[in-house]
Coordinates of C-alpha atoms and ligand atoms in Angstrom, one line a residue:
X8 CA 37.6 6.6 -15.1
X9 CA 37.4 9.7 -13.3
X10 CA 37.3 8.6 -9.6
X11 CA 34.2 10.3 -7.1
X12 CA 34.8 12.7 -4.8
X13 CA 34.5 13.6 -1.1
X14 CA 33.6 16.8 -0.4
X15 CA 34.1 18.6 2.9
X16 CA 32.9 22.0 4.1
X17 CA 33.6 23.8 7.2
X18 CA 33.8 27.5 7.9
X19 CA 36.9 27.5 10.8
X20 CA 40.4 26.5 8.3
X21 CA 42.1 24.9 11.0
X22 CA 39.6 22.2 11.4
X23 CA 38.9 22.0 8.1
X24 CA 43.2 21.3 7.2
X25 CA 42.9 19.0 10.1
X26 CA 39.6 16.7 8.5
X27 CA 41.0 17.5 5.3
X28 CA 44.2 15.9 5.9
X29 CA 43.4 13.0 7.8
X30 CA 40.3 11.9 4.9
X31 CA 43.0 12.4 2.2
X32 CA 45.5 10.3 4.2
X33 CA 42.7 7.4 4.2
X34 CA 41.1 8.1 0.8
X35 CA 43.4 9.8 -2.0
X36 CA 43.6 6.4 -4.5
X37 CA 40.4 5.7 -4.7
X38 CA 38.3 9.3 -4.8
X39 CA 39.4 13.2 -5.4
X40 CA 38.5 15.1 -2.4
X41 CA 37.7 18.9 -2.0
X42 CA 37.8 21.2 0.5
X43 CA 36.1 24.4 1.2
X44 CA 35.3 27.1 4.5
X45 CA 32.2 28.7 2.1
X46 CA 29.3 26.8 1.8
X47 CA 28.0 28.7 -1.2
X48 CA 31.5 27.8 -3.2
X49 CA 30.8 24.2 -2.4
X50 CA 27.2 25.0 -3.7
X51 CA 29.1 26.0 -6.9
X52 CA 31.6 23.1 -6.5
X53 CA 29.1 20.8 -6.6
X54 CA 26.2 22.5 -9.3
X55 CA 30.0 23.0 -11.7
X56 CA 30.4 19.0 -10.8
X57 CA 27.0 17.7 -12.0
X58 CA 27.6 19.6 -15.5
X59 CA 30.0 17.7 -15.7
X60 CA 29.0 14.7 -15.0
X61 CA 31.1 14.0 -12.4
X62 CA 30.1 12.4 -9.4
X63 CA 30.0 12.9 -5.4
X64 CA 30.5 9.9 -3.1
X65 CA 30.3 11.6 0.5
X66 CA 29.6 15.2 1.8
X67 CA 31.1 16.0 5.1
X68 CA 29.5 19.6 6.6
X69 CA 30.2 21.7 9.9
X70 CA 26.7 22.3 10.9
X71 CA 27.4 25.8 12.5
X72 CA 28.0 28.3 9.5
X73 CA 27.8 32.1 8.9
X74 CA 26.2 32.1 5.2
X75 CA 24.2 28.7 5.6
X76 CA 23.8 25.5 8.1
X77 CA 25.2 21.8 7.7
X78 CA 21.7 21.0 7.5
X79 CA 20.2 23.5 5.1
X80 CA 23.5 22.8 2.9
X81 CA 23.5 19.2 2.9
X82 CA 19.9 19.2 1.9
X83 CA 20.8 21.8 -0.9
X84 CA 23.2 18.8 -1.3
X85 CA 20.8 15.9 -2.1
X86 CA 19.0 17.4 -3.9
X87 CA 22.1 17.8 -6.7
X88 CA 23.6 14.5 -5.9
X89 CA 21.4 11.9 -4.3
X90 CA 22.6 9.4 -3.3
X91 CA 25.8 10.8 -2.3
X92 CA 26.0 9.7 1.7
X93 CA 26.2 12.7 4.3
X94 CA 28.0 13.3 7.2
X95 CA 27.2 16.8 9.5
X96 CA 30.2 17.5 11.8
X97 CA 28.8 18.8 15.4
X98 CA 29.7 20.6 19.5
X99 CA 28.1 18.1 21.6
X100 CA 25.8 20.9 22.1
X101 CA 24.0 20.7 18.2
X102 CA 22.9 16.9 18.4
X103 CA 19.5 18.1 18.3
X104 CA 20.1 20.2 15.0
X105 CA 21.9 16.8 14.1
X106 CA 19.0 14.2 15.0
X107 CA 16.5 16.3 13.6
X108 CA 18.9 16.1 10.3
X109 CA 18.6 12.6 9.8
X110 CA 14.4 13.2 9.2
X111 CA 15.3 16.3 6.9
X112 CA 18.0 15.8 5.5
X113 CA 18.1 11.8 5.3
X114 CA 21.6 12.6 7.1
X115 CA 23.5 8.6 6.9
X116 CA 25.7 10.0 10.3
X117 CA 26.8 12.8 12.7
X118 CA 30.3 12.7 13.5
X119 CA 30.9 14.7 17.3
X120 CA 34.0 16.3 17.0
X121 CA 36.8 16.2 17.8
X122 CA 37.3 12.6 16.1
X123 CA 40.7 12.1 17.3
X124 CA 42.3 9.5 16.8
X125 CA 40.1 9.2 13.1
X126 CA 41.5 5.5 13.2
X127 CA 38.4 4.2 15.8
X128 CA 36.3 7.6 15.2
X129 CA 36.1 8.9 11.7
X130 CA 37.1 5.9 9.6
X131 CA 35.6 3.2 10.8
X132 CA 32.1 5.6 9.8
X133 CA 33.3 7.0 6.2
X134 CA 34.4 3.2 5.7
X135 CA 30.7 2.1 6.0
X136 CA 29.3 4.6 4.5
X137 CA 31.7 4.9 1.4
X138 CA 31.3 0.8 1.0
X139 CA 27.5 1.4 1.0
X140 CA 28.0 4.2 -1.6
X141 CA 29.8 1.7 -3.3
X142 CA 27.7 -1.1 -3.6
X143 CA 25.1 0.8 -5.5
X144 CA 27.0 2.9 -7.7
X145 CA 27.5 1.6 -11.0
X146 CA 30.6 2.8 -13.2
X147 CA 32.1 0.2 -14.3
X148 CA 32.0 -0.1 -18.1
X149 CA 32.6 -3.3 -18.3
X150 CA 29.9 -4.1 -15.8
X151 CA 27.0 -7.1 -16.5
X152 CA 24.4 -5.1 -18.8
X153 CA 20.2 -5.9 -18.8
X154 CA 18.7 -5.2 -21.7
X155 CA 14.6 -5.1 -21.7
X156 CA 11.6 -3.7 -21.9
X157 CA 11.0 -2.1 -18.7
X158 CA 7.9 -2.7 -18.1
X159 CA 8.4 -6.8 -19.0
X160 CA 8.0 -9.2 -15.9
X161 CA 10.2 -11.4 -17.2
X162 CA 13.1 -8.0 -17.2
X163 CA 12.0 -7.3 -13.8
X164 CA 12.2 -10.6 -12.7
X165 CA 15.9 -10.5 -13.3
X166 CA 16.4 -7.1 -12.3
X167 CA 15.5 -8.2 -9.2
X168 CA 17.7 -11.5 -8.9
X169 CA 20.2 -9.9 -9.7
X170 CA 20.2 -6.2 -7.2
X171 CA 18.9 -9.2 -4.0
X172 CA 21.8 -10.9 -4.6
X173 CA 23.8 -8.3 -4.7
X174 CA 25.2 -8.2 -8.0
X175 CA 26.1 -4.8 -10.0
X176 CA 24.2 -4.7 -13.0
X177 CA 23.9 -1.3 -16.0
X178 CA 20.1 -1.4 -17.1
X179 CA 19.2 -0.7 -20.3
X180 CA 15.6 0.5 -21.1
X181 CA 15.2 -1.1 -24.9
X182 CA 12.8 1.4 -25.9
X183 CA 14.7 4.5 -24.4
X184 CA 18.4 3.8 -25.1
X185 CA 20.0 4.0 -28.0
X186 CA 23.1 2.1 -27.4
X187 CA 20.8 -1.3 -26.4
X188 CA 20.5 -2.0 -29.4
X189 CA 24.5 -2.7 -30.7
X190 CA 23.2 -5.7 -28.8
X191 CA 21.0 -7.4 -30.0
X192 CA 22.3 -7.0 -33.3
X193 CA 25.5 -9.1 -32.0
X194 CA 23.6 -11.6 -30.1
X195 CA 21.7 -12.0 -33.5
X196 CA 18.4 -11.9 -32.0
X197 CA 15.0 -9.7 -32.0
X198 CA 13.7 -8.0 -29.6
X199 CA 11.2 -10.7 -28.9
X200 CA 13.8 -13.1 -27.6
X201 CA 14.0 -9.7 -24.5
X202 CA 15.6 -9.7 -22.7
X203 CA 19.2 -9.8 -22.3
X204 CA 22.1 -10.2 -19.6
X205 CA 25.4 -9.3 -21.2
X206 CA 27.8 -10.8 -19.0
X207 CA 31.9 -9.1 -18.1
X208 CA 33.6 -11.1 -20.2
X209 CA 30.6 -10.0 -23.2
X210 CA 28.9 -13.3 -23.5
X211 CA 25.8 -12.5 -23.7
X212 CA 22.2 -15.3 -22.6
X213 CA 18.8 -14.7 -24.1
X214 CA 16.2 -14.6 -21.6
X215 CA 18.1 -17.4 -18.9
X216 CA 16.3 -18.7 -16.3
X217 CA 17.2 -17.5 -12.9
X218 CA 20.0 -20.7 -12.1
X219 CA 21.5 -20.4 -15.6
X220 CA 21.7 -16.0 -14.8
X221 CA 22.8 -17.2 -11.1
X222 CA 25.3 -20.1 -12.0
X223 CA 26.9 -17.8 -14.9
X224 CA 28.0 -14.7 -12.3
X225 CA 29.5 -16.7 -10.4
X226 CA 26.4 -18.6 -7.3
X227 CA 27.2 -20.9 -5.7
X228 CA 24.5 -24.1 -6.2
X229 CA 25.9 -27.1 -5.5
X230 CA 26.7 -28.3 -2.1
X231 CA 30.8 -29.1 -1.5
X232 CA 30.5 -30.8 2.0
X233 CA 28.7 -34.4 2.3
X234 CA 27.3 -33.9 5.6
X235 CA 26.4 -30.2 7.6
X236 CA 25.8 -29.7 11.1
X237 CA 23.1 -27.1 10.4
X238 CA 21.5 -26.7 7.5
X239 CA 19.3 -23.7 7.1
X240 CA 16.5 -22.9 4.7
X241 CA 15.5 -19.2 3.4
X242 CA 17.6 -16.3 3.6
X243 CA 15.8 -13.9 5.6
X244 CA 16.8 -11.8 8.2
X245 CA 16.7 -15.5 10.3
X246 CA 17.7 -17.8 8.4
X247 CA 21.5 -15.1 7.4
X248 CA 21.4 -14.1 11.8
X249 CA 21.1 -18.4 12.4
X250 CA 24.1 -18.7 9.8
X251 CA 26.4 -15.8 11.0
X252 CA 25.9 -17.6 14.7
X253 CA 26.2 -21.0 13.4
X254 CA 29.5 -20.8 11.6
X255 CA 30.8 -18.6 14.3
X256 CA 30.2 -21.4 16.9
X257 CA 32.6 -23.4 14.2
X258 CA 29.5 -26.0 12.5
X259 CA 30.0 -26.3 9.5
X260 CA 26.4 -24.2 8.2
X261 CA 25.2 -24.2 5.1
X262 CA 22.1 -21.6 3.8
X263 CA 20.3 -22.4 1.3
X264 CA 18.0 -19.4 -0.6
X265 CA 15.8 -20.2 -3.4
X266 CA 15.5 -16.4 -5.1
X267 CA 18.1 -14.0 -3.4
X268 CA 19.2 -13.6 0.1
X269 CA 17.6 -10.6 2.6
X270 CA 13.8 -12.3 2.2
X271 CA 11.1 -9.8 3.0
X272 CA 14.1 -7.2 4.4
X273 CA 15.7 -6.8 0.9
X274 CA 13.0 -4.7 -0.6
X275 CA 12.4 -2.4 2.0
X276 CA 14.0 0.8 1.2
X277 CA 14.6 2.0 4.6
X278 CA 14.3 0.5 8.1
X279 CA 13.9 3.0 10.7
X280 CA 13.4 0.3 13.8
X281 CA 16.5 -2.3 14.1
X282 CA 19.1 -1.1 16.4
X283 CA 22.5 0.4 16.2
X284 CA 21.5 2.2 12.9
X285 CA 19.5 5.8 13.8
X286 CA 19.5 6.3 10.7
X287 CA 17.8 3.5 9.0
X288 CA 19.5 1.8 6.3
X289 CA 17.1 -0.2 3.6
X290 CA 16.8 -3.9 3.4
X291 CA 20.0 -4.2 0.4
X292 CA 22.6 -2.7 2.9
X293 CA 21.6 -4.4 6.0
X294 CA 21.4 -8.2 3.7
X295 CA 25.0 -7.2 1.8
X296 CA 26.1 -6.4 5.4
X297 CA 24.7 -10.0 6.4
X298 CA 25.9 -12.1 3.8
X299 CA 29.9 -10.6 3.7
X300 CA 29.5 -11.1 7.6
X301 CA 28.6 -15.0 7.2
X302 CA 31.1 -15.4 4.4
X303 CA 33.5 -14.3 6.4
X304 CA 32.2 -17.2 9.4
X305 CA 32.7 -19.0 7.4
X306 CA 29.0 -20.6 5.9
X307 CA 29.1 -21.8 2.4
X308 CA 25.5 -20.2 0.9
X309 CA 23.5 -21.7 -2.2
X310 CA 21.1 -19.1 -4.5
X311 CA 18.9 -19.7 -6.1
X312 CA 18.4 -23.1 -5.1
X313 CA 14.8 -24.5 -3.5
X314 CA 14.0 -26.8 -0.6
X315 CA 11.2 -29.3 -1.5
X316 CA 11.4 -31.8 1.2
X317 CA 13.1 -33.0 3.6
X318 CA 13.7 -37.0 4.6
X319 CA 14.8 -38.7 7.5
X320 CA 17.0 -42.1 8.3
X321 CA 18.3 -43.1 11.1
X322 CA 17.9 -39.9 13.2
X323 CA 20.3 -38.3 10.5
X324 CA 18.4 -35.1 7.5
X325 CA 18.2 -35.5 3.5
X326 CA 17.0 -32.4 2.0
X327 CA 16.3 -32.7 -1.6
X328 CA 16.7 -29.3 -3.8
X329 CA 14.4 -28.3 -6.7
X330 CA 17.7 -29.4 -9.3
X331 CA 16.9 -33.5 -7.8
X332 CA 20.1 -33.7 -5.8
X333 CA 20.2 -34.0 -2.3
X334 CA 21.4 -32.5 0.8
X335 CA 22.5 -34.4 3.9
X336 CA 22.7 -32.6 7.3
X337 CA 21.9 -33.7 11.4
X338 CA 19.8 -30.4 12.3
X339 CA 18.1 -27.8 10.3
X340 CA 16.5 -24.7 11.3
X341 CA 14.0 -24.2 8.4
X342 CA 14.0 -19.4 7.7
X343 CA 11.6 -19.9 5.0
X344 CA 9.3 -16.9 6.3
X345 CA 6.3 -15.3 4.5
X346 CA 5.5 -14.9 1.0
X347 CA 2.8 -12.5 -0.8
X348 CA -0.7 -12.4 -0.7
X349 CA -2.0 -12.0 -4.1
X350 CA -4.3 -9.6 -4.7
X351 CA -7.2 -11.3 -6.0
X352 CA -8.5 -9.6 -9.2
X353 CA -9.6 -11.0 -12.1
X354 CA -6.8 -9.9 -14.8
X355 CA -4.4 -8.9 -13.0
X356 CA -1.8 -12.1 -12.3
X357 CA -1.0 -11.3 -16.3
X358 CA 0.6 -7.7 -15.2
X359 CA 2.8 -9.5 -12.3
X360 CA 6.1 -7.6 -13.1
X361 CA 4.3 -5.2 -16.2
X362 CA 3.1 -2.8 -13.6
X363 CA 2.0 -4.5 -10.9
X364 CA 4.7 -5.3 -8.4
X365 CA 4.7 -7.4 -5.0
X366 CA 7.1 -5.6 -2.3
X367 CA 9.2 -4.5 -5.3
X368 CA 9.0 -0.7 -4.7
X369 CA 13.1 -0.2 -4.5
X370 CA 13.4 -2.0 -7.6
X371 CA 11.3 -0.1 -9.7
X372 CA 11.2 2.6 -8.1
X373 CA 13.1 4.8 -11.0
X374 CA 10.9 3.6 -13.3
X375 CA 7.8 5.6 -11.3
X376 CA 10.1 9.4 -12.0
X377 CA 7.5 11.7 -12.7
X378 CA 4.2 9.2 -12.5
X379 CA 1.4 8.7 -10.7
X380 CA 1.3 5.6 -9.1
X381 CA -0.9 3.3 -6.5
X382 CA -0.4 1.0 -3.4
X383 CA -2.8 -0.8 -1.9
X384 CA -2.7 -1.9 2.1
X385 CA -1.7 0.2 4.8
X386 CA 0.3 -1.7 6.8
X387 CA 3.9 -0.8 7.6
X388 CA 5.7 -2.2 4.4
X389 CA 3.1 -0.7 2.7
X390 CA 4.0 3.6 3.4
X391 CA 7.5 2.9 3.6
X392 CA 7.6 2.1 -0.4
X393 CA 5.5 4.9 -0.4
X394 CA 7.7 7.0 1.4
X395 CA 10.6 5.4 -1.3
X396 CA 8.2 5.8 -4.2
X397 CA 7.3 9.4 -3.3
X398 CA 10.3 10.5 -3.7
X399 CA 10.7 9.4 -7.4
X400 CA 7.1 9.3 -8.5
X401 CA 5.0 12.6 -9.7
X402 CA 1.8 11.5 -6.7
X403 CA 2.0 7.9 -4.8
X404 CA -1.7 6.6 -3.8
X405 CA -2.0 4.6 -0.8
X406 CA -5.2 2.4 -0.7
X407 CA -7.2 1.2 1.7
X408 CA -9.9 -0.7 2.8
X409 CA -10.1 1.1 6.6
X410 CA -11.0 4.5 6.3
X411 CA -7.2 5.5 8.1
X412 CA -4.0 4.6 8.1
X413 CA -3.5 4.8 11.9
X414 CA -5.4 1.7 12.4
X415 CA -2.9 -0.3 10.6
X416 CA 1.0 1.8 10.3
X417 CA 2.9 2.3 13.0
X418 CA 2.3 6.3 13.8
X419 CA 5.9 7.5 13.3
X420 CA 4.5 6.2 9.9
X421 CA 1.7 7.5 9.4
X422 CA 3.4 10.4 10.2
X423 CA 5.9 10.6 7.8
X424 CA 3.1 10.0 4.9
X425 CA 1.4 12.7 6.1
X426 CA 3.7 15.2 5.9
X427 CA 4.8 14.0 2.8
X428 CA 3.1 16.4 -0.1
X429 CA 2.8 13.9 -2.8
X430 CA 1.4 11.3 -1.1
X431 CA -2.1 10.6 -1.2
X432 CA -4.6 8.2 1.1
X433 CA -7.5 6.9 -0.6
X434 CA -9.4 5.5 2.0
X435 CA -12.5 3.3 2.3
X436 CA -11.6 1.6 -1.0
X437 CA -11.0 -1.5 -3.2
X438 CA -9.2 -2.1 -6.4
X439 CA -11.7 -4.3 -8.1
X440 CA -10.4 -4.4 -11.8
X441 CA -7.6 -3.7 -13.8
X442 CA -6.8 -2.9 -17.6
X443 CA -4.0 -3.1 -20.2
X444 CA -2.3 -4.7 -23.5
X445 CA 1.0 -5.2 -22.4
X446 CA 1.0 -3.6 -19.5
X447 CA -1.1 -2.1 -16.7
X448 CA -2.2 0.6 -17.8
X449 CA -6.0 1.6 -15.6
X450 CA -6.9 0.3 -12.0
X451 CA -10.9 0.4 -11.2
X452 CA -11.8 1.6 -7.5
X453 CA -14.8 1.0 -5.6
X454 CA -15.6 3.2 -2.5
X455 CA -16.5 0.6 0.3
X456 CA -19.1 3.2 1.8
X457 CA -20.9 4.3 -1.0
X458 CA -20.4 1.0 -4.0
X459 CA -19.1 3.6 -6.7
X460 CA -16.6 3.0 -9.2
X461 CA -14.2 4.2 -11.4
X462 CA -12.0 3.9 -13.3
X463 CA -8.4 5.5 -13.0
X464 CA -4.4 5.4 -15.5
X465 CA -2.5 3.4 -12.8
X466 CA 1.0 2.8 -14.8
X467 CA 2.4 1.0 -11.8
X468 CA 0.4 -0.6 -8.9
X469 CA 2.4 -2.1 -5.7
X470 CA 0.4 -4.2 -3.7
X471 CA 1.4 -4.9 0.1
X472 CA -1.7 -7.0 1.5
X473 CA 0.1 -9.3 4.0
X474 CA 1.4 -12.6 3.4
X475 CA 0.8 -16.6 3.9
X476 CA 3.8 -18.7 5.3
X477 CA 6.7 -21.2 3.1
X478 CA 5.8 -24.2 4.3
X479 CA 3.5 -26.1 1.5
X480 CA 6.6 -28.0 0.5
X481 CA 7.3 -29.5 4.1
X482 CA 4.1 -31.7 3.9
X483 CA 3.0 -33.5 7.3
X484 CA 6.8 -33.9 8.2
X485 CA 5.8 -31.4 11.1
X486 CA 3.1 -29.8 13.2
X487 CA 1.7 -26.6 11.7
X488 CA -1.1 -24.8 12.8
X489 CA -4.1 -24.0 9.9
X490 CA -2.7 -21.3 8.2
X491 CA 0.6 -23.2 7.8
X492 CA 2.5 -21.3 11.0
X493 CA 5.0 -23.9 12.2
X494 CA 4.4 -25.1 16.1
X495 CA 7.4 -25.4 18.2
X496 CA 8.6 -25.6 21.9
X497 CA 5.4 -25.1 24.4
X498 CA 3.4 -25.0 21.0
X499 CA 4.2 -28.2 20.2
X500 CA 3.8 -29.7 24.0
X501 CA 0.1 -29.2 23.6
X502 CA -0.7 -30.6 20.4
X503 CA -3.1 -33.5 20.9
X504 CA -1.0 -36.1 19.3
X505 CA 2.3 -35.1 20.7
X506 CA 2.7 -38.5 23.0
X507 CA 2.5 -40.4 19.5
X508 CA 4.8 -38.4 18.1
X509 CA 7.3 -37.3 20.2
X510 CA 9.1 -40.1 21.8
X511 CA 12.1 -38.1 23.5
X512 CA 12.6 -38.3 27.0
X513 CA 13.0 -34.5 27.0
X514 CA 10.2 -31.7 25.9
X515 CA 10.6 -30.1 22.6
X516 CA 13.4 -26.9 22.6
X517 CA 11.8 -23.4 22.5
X518 CA 12.5 -22.7 19.0
X519 CA 12.3 -27.2 18.3
X520 CA 9.4 -28.1 15.9
X521 CA 7.7 -31.8 16.2
X522 CA 10.7 -33.4 14.8
X523 CA 13.6 -33.7 16.8
X524 CA 16.2 -31.3 15.8
X525 CA 14.7 -29.2 13.6
X526 CA 14.1 -25.6 14.2
X527 CA 12.1 -23.3 12.6
X528 CA 12.8 -19.6 13.2
X529 CA 11.5 -16.0 11.9
X530 CA 8.1 -15.3 10.5
X531 CA 7.3 -19.2 9.7
X532 CA 7.0 -20.0 13.3
X533 CA 3.2 -20.3 14.9
X534 CA 3.7 -16.9 17.5
X535 CA 6.2 -15.0 15.7
X536 CA 6.6 -10.7 16.4
X537 CA 6.9 -10.1 12.8
X538 CA 9.8 -8.2 12.3
X539 CA 13.2 -8.1 11.1
X540 CA 15.0 -7.4 15.4
X541 CA 12.6 -10.2 16.1
X542 CA 13.4 -12.9 13.2
X543 CA 17.6 -11.9 13.9
X544 CA 16.9 -12.9 17.9
X545 CA 15.1 -15.9 16.7
X546 CA 17.7 -16.5 14.2
X547 CA 20.9 -16.6 16.4
X548 CA 18.8 -18.8 19.4
X549 CA 18.0 -21.0 17.0
X550 CA 21.7 -21.8 16.7
X551 CA 22.1 -22.5 21.0
X552 CA 19.8 -25.0 20.7
X553 CA 21.1 -26.7 17.4
X554 CA 24.4 -27.1 19.7
X555 CA 22.3 -28.4 22.8
X556 CA 20.6 -31.0 20.1
X557 CA 24.6 -32.4 18.9
X558 CA 25.9 -32.9 21.9
X559 CA 23.1 -35.0 23.0
X560 CA 23.1 -37.5 19.6
Ligands
FAD28 C1 8.4 -4.4 2.2 C2 8.5 -5.2 3.8 C3 8.9 -3.7 4.6 C4 9.2 -3.9 5.5 N1 10.4 -3.0 6.7 C5 10.6 -4.0 7.9 C6 10.6 -2.9 8.6 O1 11.4 -2.0 9.0 N2 11.3 -3.4 10.0 C7 11.1 -4.8 10.1 O2 11.3 -4.8 11.7 N3 10.6 -5.4 9.3 C8 9.8 -4.8 8.5 N4 9.5 -5.9 7.2 C9 9.0 -7.1 8.2 C10 10.7 -8.4 7.3 O3 11.2 -7.6 6.6 C11 10.3 -9.6 8.4 O4 9.3 -9.9 9.2 C12 11.3 -10.3 8.2 O5 11.6 -10.2 6.7 C13 11.3 -11.8 8.5 O6 12.0 -12.6 8.1 P1 12.5 -13.9 8.2 O7 13.7 -14.5 8.2 O8 11.7 -14.7 9.2 O9 11.3 -14.2 7.0 P2 11.5 -14.0 5.4 O10 12.3 -12.8 5.4 O11 10.5 -14.0 5.1 O12 12.9 -14.6 4.4 C14 12.4 -15.9 4.2 C15 13.1 -16.2 2.9 O13 13.2 -17.4 2.6 C16 13.0 -18.3 1.2 N5 12.5 -19.1 1.3 C17 11.0 -19.9 1.6 N6 11.2 -21.6 0.9 C18 12.1 -21.5 0.5 C19 13.0 -22.6 0.0 N7 11.9 -24.3 0.1 N8 14.2 -23.0 0.0 C20 14.9 -22.2 0.1 N9 14.3 -20.8 0.5 C21 13.0 -20.3 0.6 C22 12.6 -17.2 0.9 O14 13.1 -16.8 -0.7 C23 13.1 -15.6 1.8 O15 14.3 -14.7 1.3 C24 9.0 -5.4 6.3 C25 9.1 -6.2 4.7 C26 8.4 -6.2 3.8 C27 7.8 -7.1 2.6

C-alpha cells in the first residue's frame, strides 16, 4: 500500500530542516515526508501527486514566504486535497493572520515557532490531526463495503449506521461503480436484493438489519455483568460525558445506544462553539474522541440496542431491552435527547432516505456534488448543514417561513451563510408538496405572503425543523411536562402530587427525576439549554449525584 504524504513548506531552510527532521523521526514509518523551501514548487508537487493518485494527509506551511504567503498556499492546496489537514507555522506577531486563516482556509491549527520540545508542542497536535485524518480516510482495500443504490432509504440507513459507529467502509454505487456488479454475482442475488454489505472476511450480508450488521462488525449487544452501578441510556454528548465520568470514578458503567453514538451531534458537520477547539471539529470527530476516551476508562457500550422499559424492584432498576433481555443496575442516567420532528407533507415519508434526509448532511454530502439541494429550517443546525453542503452542491437553498435567518440562527452562522455565494435563502416560504417515482424529484413551495405556489426540481431535501424528546418509551415512570421533557430537581418539587410520590426525607437532587436514583441529563431534561457544551456539563455533573445516591443506599 502506498503511504500518504506529509508536505512541509518553509522558505527559511534552517527552520525547514528542523521541522522536517522532527516530523521524519516521528512519522517515517507511516507517511512519506516531502519538504521544500518554495511554495510554487510545493504547488507543482501536489498537482503531480494528484495526477498520480497519491494522497496527502497533512500540510505544514510557514506563513511568511516571499513567493506566496502560507494562507494563500494552503487555500490553493485545499482545492487539490480538501481532506488533508492544514497547519500554519507562525511567529507570535502573525497570530491575527492565523486566526483569520481558520475561517478563510479552514485551518486546523496554527503552530507558534519555536515548537521545541516537539514531544510537548508539535507531536500532540500532529498526532491528533493525523488520527482524525486516518479516521475518515479509507485506503484499506479489504475494508467493509456497502453496495446499493445511491438514493435508496435502506442503503442510507446502513451508511449512516456504519459512519455513526465509526466503522470505516467503502461506498459502491451500483449504478456508477463497474466493480460493484462483481459482488452481486458472488452473492448470487439481483439488484432487487440490494443493499449488500461485504465484510472484511469477504462474507456478504444481503439487506441486513442494523442488529445483524452491528453484531457482524463487532459491536457489542449483550451486557457482560449482572449488575451495574450506573446505566446510561443514550450515547449523545450528555450520555458520553456521563459515561466518561462514571468509569473514571470507578463505577461499573454501562452505556446503551439505540443507533449510533454521538446523538444529534454526530450529524453536525462542524461544531464551532465547543470550548477548546478554536478551529471547530465535526460531530463525528467529537464522537470518535469521546468513545475512545470512555472505552479507555472501561465503559461497556451496547449498540444498536434500544431500552424499552424501566421497572423498579427493592430500589434496584431493571431495564428491558428491545431483544427482550434485561439489565440490572443501581442508578440510571436518562440521556435520550430529542429526535427530529417530521415534516408533515403528504407522500414525503416514502422519500425518507431517498432524497429526504433528517439531519444527515454529512453522510449524503458527496452525493450532492453538482446538484441543487434544499434545506428546510432556519436554526443553527440548518445553517451548519448549508455551509457543509455548499462545499459539494452547485447550489444550496435554505427555505424558511420567517422573513430572515437572523431571527432564528446565531449571528456568526448568518454571516457565514451570507458570505457563501452558492447559498440562497428563500424566505417567507413553506414546503407544501413533493413528487417523484422511486426517489424525490421535485418539491412544491408556497409563498406565505402571496399564497403563490411553484414546483421546483429537487434531488435532495434536508429537514431541520426542530425536535421532540425521546421519552415515550418511559410511560408514566417519571414525571414529564406536557411535551414529554423530564422534570428534575426543583421542578419535581413543584409538582402538585410531589408528596404522594416522593418518600425520601431529602429533596430530589438537581438532575434527579421523580424516581430516586434515576437521573436525566441533556436535551431531554425540562428546562435544559440545548447544545453540546450544556449536555456535556449536565452528563458529567449527573455522576456526582449518582455517587451521592449510591452512598445513601
Ligand atoms: C445537525 C445538528 C448540528 C448541531 N450543531 C451544534 C453545534 O454546533 N453546537 C452545539 O452546541 N449544539 C449543536 N447541536 C445541538 C446538539 O447536538 C444537542 O443539543 C446535543 O447533541 C444534545 O445532547 P444529548 O446527549 O442531550 O442528546 P442527543 O444528542 O439527542 O443524544 C441522545 C441519544 O440517545 C439515543 N436514544 C434515544 N432513545 C433511546 C433509547 N430508548 N434507548 C437507547 N438509546 C436511545 C439516541 O439515539 C441519541 O443517540 C446540533 C444539532 C444538530 C441536529
